[in-house]
Short mmCIF file of C-alpha atoms and ligand atoms in Angstrom, two decimals:
data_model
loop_
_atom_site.label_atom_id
_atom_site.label_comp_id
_atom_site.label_asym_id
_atom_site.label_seq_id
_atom_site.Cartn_x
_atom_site.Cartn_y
_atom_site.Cartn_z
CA UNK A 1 22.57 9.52 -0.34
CA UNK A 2 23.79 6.17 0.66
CA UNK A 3 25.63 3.72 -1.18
CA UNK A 4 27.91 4.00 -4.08
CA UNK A 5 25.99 4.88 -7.34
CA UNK A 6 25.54 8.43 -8.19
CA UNK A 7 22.09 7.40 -9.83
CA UNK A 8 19.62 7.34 -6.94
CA UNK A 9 17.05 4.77 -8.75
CA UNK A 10 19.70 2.57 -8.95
CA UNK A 11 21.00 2.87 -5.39
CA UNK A 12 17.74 2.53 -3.91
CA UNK A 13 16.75 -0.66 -5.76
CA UNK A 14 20.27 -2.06 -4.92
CA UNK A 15 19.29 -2.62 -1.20
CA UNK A 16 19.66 -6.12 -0.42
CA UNK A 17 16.73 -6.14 1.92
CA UNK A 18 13.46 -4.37 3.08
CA UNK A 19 15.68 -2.20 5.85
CA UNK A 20 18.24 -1.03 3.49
CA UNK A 21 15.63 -0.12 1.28
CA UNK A 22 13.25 1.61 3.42
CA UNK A 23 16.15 3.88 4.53
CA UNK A 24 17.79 4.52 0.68
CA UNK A 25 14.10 6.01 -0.23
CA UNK A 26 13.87 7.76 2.03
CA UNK A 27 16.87 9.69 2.41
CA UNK A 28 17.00 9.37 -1.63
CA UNK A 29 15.19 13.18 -2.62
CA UNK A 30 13.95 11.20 -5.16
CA UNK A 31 13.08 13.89 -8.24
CA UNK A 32 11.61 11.25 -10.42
CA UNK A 33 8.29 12.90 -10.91
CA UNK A 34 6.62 16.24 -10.03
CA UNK A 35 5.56 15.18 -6.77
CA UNK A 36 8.77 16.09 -5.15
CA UNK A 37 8.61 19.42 -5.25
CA UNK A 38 5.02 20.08 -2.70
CA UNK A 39 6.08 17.35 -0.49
CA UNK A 40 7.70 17.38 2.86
CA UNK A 41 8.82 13.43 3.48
CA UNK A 42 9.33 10.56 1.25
CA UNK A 43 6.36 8.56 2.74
CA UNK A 44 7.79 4.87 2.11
CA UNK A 45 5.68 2.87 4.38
CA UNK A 46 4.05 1.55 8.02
CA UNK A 47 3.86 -1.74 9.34
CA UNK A 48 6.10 -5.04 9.31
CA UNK A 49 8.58 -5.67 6.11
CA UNK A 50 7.73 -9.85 7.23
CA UNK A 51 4.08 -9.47 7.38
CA UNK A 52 2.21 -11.80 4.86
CA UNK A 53 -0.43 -9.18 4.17
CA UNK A 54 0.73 -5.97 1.92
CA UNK A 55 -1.86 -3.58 1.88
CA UNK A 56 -1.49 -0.77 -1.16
CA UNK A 57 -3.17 2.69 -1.09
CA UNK A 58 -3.21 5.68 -3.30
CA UNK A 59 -0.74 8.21 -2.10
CA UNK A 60 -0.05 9.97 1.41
CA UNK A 61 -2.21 12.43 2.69
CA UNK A 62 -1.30 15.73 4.81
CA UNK A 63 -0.46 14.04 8.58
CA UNK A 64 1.71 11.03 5.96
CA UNK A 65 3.65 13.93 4.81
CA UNK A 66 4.87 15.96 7.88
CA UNK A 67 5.02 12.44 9.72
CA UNK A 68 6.73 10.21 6.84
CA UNK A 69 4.45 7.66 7.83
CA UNK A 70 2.09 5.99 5.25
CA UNK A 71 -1.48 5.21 6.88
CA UNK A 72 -0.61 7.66 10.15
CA UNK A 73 -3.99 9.73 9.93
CA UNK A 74 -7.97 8.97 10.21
CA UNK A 75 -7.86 6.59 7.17
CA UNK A 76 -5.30 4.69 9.19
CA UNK A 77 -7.41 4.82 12.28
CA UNK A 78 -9.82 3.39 10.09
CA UNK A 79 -7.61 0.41 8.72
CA UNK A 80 -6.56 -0.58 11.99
CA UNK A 81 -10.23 -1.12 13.37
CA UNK A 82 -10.55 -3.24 10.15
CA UNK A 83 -8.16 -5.66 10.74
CA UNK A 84 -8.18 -5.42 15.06
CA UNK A 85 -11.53 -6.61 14.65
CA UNK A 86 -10.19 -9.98 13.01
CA UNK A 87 -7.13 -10.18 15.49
CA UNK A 88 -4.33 -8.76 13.53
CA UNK A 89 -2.28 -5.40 14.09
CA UNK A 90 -1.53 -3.56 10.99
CA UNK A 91 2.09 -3.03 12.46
CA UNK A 92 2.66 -6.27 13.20
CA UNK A 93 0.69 -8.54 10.66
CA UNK A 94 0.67 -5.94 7.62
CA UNK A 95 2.88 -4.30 5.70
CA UNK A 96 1.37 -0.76 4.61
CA UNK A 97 2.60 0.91 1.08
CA UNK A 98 1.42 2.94 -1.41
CA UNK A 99 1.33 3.81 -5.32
CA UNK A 100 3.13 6.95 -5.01
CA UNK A 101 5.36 7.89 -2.49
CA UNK A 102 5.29 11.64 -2.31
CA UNK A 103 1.73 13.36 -1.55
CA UNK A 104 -0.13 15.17 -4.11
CA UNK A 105 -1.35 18.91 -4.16
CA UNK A 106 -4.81 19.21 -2.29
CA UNK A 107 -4.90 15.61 -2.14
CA UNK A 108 -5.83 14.98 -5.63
CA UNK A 109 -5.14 10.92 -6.93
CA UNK A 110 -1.80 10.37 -8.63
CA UNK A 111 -1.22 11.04 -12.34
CA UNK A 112 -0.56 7.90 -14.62
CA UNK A 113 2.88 9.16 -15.30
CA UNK A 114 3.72 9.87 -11.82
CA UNK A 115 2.40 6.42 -10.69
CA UNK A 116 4.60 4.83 -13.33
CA UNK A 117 7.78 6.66 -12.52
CA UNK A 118 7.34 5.85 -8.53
CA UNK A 119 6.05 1.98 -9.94
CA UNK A 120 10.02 0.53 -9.65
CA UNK A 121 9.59 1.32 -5.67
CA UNK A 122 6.54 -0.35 -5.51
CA UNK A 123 7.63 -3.30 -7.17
CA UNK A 124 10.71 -3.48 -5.04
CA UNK A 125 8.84 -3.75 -2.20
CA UNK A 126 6.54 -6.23 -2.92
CA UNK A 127 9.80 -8.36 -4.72
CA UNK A 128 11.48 -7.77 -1.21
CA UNK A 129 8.35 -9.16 0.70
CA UNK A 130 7.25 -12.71 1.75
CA UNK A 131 3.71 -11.99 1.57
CA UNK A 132 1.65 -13.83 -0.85
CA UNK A 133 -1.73 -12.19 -0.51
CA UNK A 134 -1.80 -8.08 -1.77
CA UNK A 135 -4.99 -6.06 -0.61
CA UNK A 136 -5.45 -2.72 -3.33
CA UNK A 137 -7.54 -0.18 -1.69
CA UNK A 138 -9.43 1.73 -3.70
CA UNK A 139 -9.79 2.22 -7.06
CA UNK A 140 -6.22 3.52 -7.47
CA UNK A 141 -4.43 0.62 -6.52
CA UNK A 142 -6.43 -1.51 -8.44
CA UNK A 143 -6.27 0.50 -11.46
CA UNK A 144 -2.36 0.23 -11.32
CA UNK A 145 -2.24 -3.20 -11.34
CA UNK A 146 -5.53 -4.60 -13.10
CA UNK A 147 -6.56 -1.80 -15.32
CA UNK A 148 -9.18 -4.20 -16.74
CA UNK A 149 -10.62 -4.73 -13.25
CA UNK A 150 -10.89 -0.95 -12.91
CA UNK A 151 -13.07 0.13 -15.79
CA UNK A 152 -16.13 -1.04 -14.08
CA UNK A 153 -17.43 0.23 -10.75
CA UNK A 154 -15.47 -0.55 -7.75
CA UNK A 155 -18.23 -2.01 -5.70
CA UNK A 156 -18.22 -5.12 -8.64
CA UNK A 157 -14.70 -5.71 -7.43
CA UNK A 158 -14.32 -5.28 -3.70
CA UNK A 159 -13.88 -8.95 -1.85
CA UNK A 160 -12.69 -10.71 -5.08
CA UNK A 161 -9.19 -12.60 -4.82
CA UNK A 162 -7.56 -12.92 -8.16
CA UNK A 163 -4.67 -13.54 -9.63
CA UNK A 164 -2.22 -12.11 -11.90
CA UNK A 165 0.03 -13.10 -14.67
CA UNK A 166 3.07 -10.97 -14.09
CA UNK A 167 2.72 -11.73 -10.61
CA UNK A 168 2.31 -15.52 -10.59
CA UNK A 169 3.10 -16.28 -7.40
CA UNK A 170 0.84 -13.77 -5.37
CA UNK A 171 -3.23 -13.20 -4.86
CA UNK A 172 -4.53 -9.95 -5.09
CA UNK A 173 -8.23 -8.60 -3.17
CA UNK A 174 -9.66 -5.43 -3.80
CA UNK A 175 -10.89 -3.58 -0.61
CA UNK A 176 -12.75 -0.25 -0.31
CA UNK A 177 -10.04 2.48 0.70
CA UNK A 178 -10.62 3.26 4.27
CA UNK A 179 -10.84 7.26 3.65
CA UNK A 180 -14.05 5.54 1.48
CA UNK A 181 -15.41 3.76 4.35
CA UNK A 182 -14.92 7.38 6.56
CA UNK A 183 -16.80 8.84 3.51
CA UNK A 184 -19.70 6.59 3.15
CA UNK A 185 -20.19 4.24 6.15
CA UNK A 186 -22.87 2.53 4.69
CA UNK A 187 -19.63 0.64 3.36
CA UNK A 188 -18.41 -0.17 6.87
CA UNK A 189 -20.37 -3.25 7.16
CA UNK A 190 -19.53 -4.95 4.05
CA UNK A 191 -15.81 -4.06 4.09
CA UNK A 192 -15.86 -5.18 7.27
CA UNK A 193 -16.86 -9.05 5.62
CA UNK A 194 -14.44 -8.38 2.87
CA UNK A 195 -11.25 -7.89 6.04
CA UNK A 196 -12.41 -10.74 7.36
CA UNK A 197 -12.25 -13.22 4.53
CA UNK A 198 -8.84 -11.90 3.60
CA UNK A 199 -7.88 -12.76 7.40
CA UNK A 200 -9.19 -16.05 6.97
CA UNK A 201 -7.19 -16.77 3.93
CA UNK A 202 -3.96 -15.80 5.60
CA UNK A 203 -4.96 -18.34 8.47
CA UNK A 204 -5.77 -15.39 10.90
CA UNK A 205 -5.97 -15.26 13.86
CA UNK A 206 -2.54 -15.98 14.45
CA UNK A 207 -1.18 -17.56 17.64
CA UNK A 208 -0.06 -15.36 20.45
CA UNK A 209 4.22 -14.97 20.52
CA UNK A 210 5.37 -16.26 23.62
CA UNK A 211 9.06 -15.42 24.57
N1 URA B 1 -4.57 7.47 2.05
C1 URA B 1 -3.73 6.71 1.34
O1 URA B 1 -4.07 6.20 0.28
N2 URA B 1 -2.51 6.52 1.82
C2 URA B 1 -2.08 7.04 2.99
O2 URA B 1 -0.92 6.79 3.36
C3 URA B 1 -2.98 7.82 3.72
C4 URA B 1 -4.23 8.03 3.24
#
């Protein structure tokens, strides 16, 4: 375990930046929940720590866990047609998390209690990011951070920005999940609206780098 404290919570969250981070959880063997003991990898994320888009999903699936890489499977394939279809690259333009960290058995969604005890991560993250807009896919993601918003059905939600109080100075949208979309493609086309609205309000497309 890097760094100095013997208390790996602690030593992750003392990271000063996204990198430092990124590496601390996952060479932590974080035992925080039950979740530890059926995965393989510490799935911490995909995509660009400086993007201004964090996109939050439910929990890593079986390709997430052998690879360590949130988003690597056919839900990913998925989210990157999404958002390639209004000029960005999830690697470049997005940064890709999730609620929990560690994948659960057969799939299921996260317990509340597991979600909670993997919640410091997730706040680090998004504390150690510049982006102001945060996409929740699916109803997990939603339900962890606007409970509220969750009670009713998810398609009264999807393609709404709102805002927060704990987190004054971001806007939230709730998208369909992309494993959803695989699920039911008579989603495709209106999720496909909902990615491009959010790309709008980040002022996508961006300009090509040059250099
Ligand atoms: N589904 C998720 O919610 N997250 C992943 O990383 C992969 C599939």
């Amino acid at each position: 375990m890097p760094g100095s404290s013997s208390d790996p919570l602690r030593a992750v969250l003392a990271a000063a930046g996204y990198e430092g981070f990124r590496q601390r959880l996952r060479e932590s063997g974080c035992t925080r929940c039950a979740l530890a003991e059926g995965r393989t990898r510490i799935v911490v994320d995909r995509g660009n720590p400086d993007a201004k888009i964090v996109a939050i999903g439910e929990a890593p699936g079986a390709r997430e866990d052998a690879r360590g890489v949130a988003f690597c499977g056919r839900a990913g394939r998925m989210l990157d047609d999404l958002f390639a279809a209004e000029g960005l690259s999830t690697d470049e333009h997005l940064l890709i998390v999730n609620v929990v960290k560690c994948r659960p058995p057969g799939n299921r969604a996260p317990h509340r209690e597991e979600a909670a005890r993997c919640r410091p991560f997730l706040e680090r993250q998004l504390a150690l990011s510049p982006a102001r807009t945060i996409a929740l896919m699916g109803a997990t993601a939603l339900r962890h951070f606007a409970p509220e918003r969750a009670k009713g059905p998810l398609g009264a939600q999807v393609g709404r920005f709102f805002g927060l109080p704990d987190w004054p100075d971001r806007e939230f949208v709730t998208l369909y999940h992309p494993a959803a979309i695989l699920y039911n493609r008579s989603l495709e086309r209106v999720a496909r609206e909902h990615v491009r609205a959010l790309a709008a309000r980040v002022g996508a497309p961006f300009p090509a780098r040059t250099g």
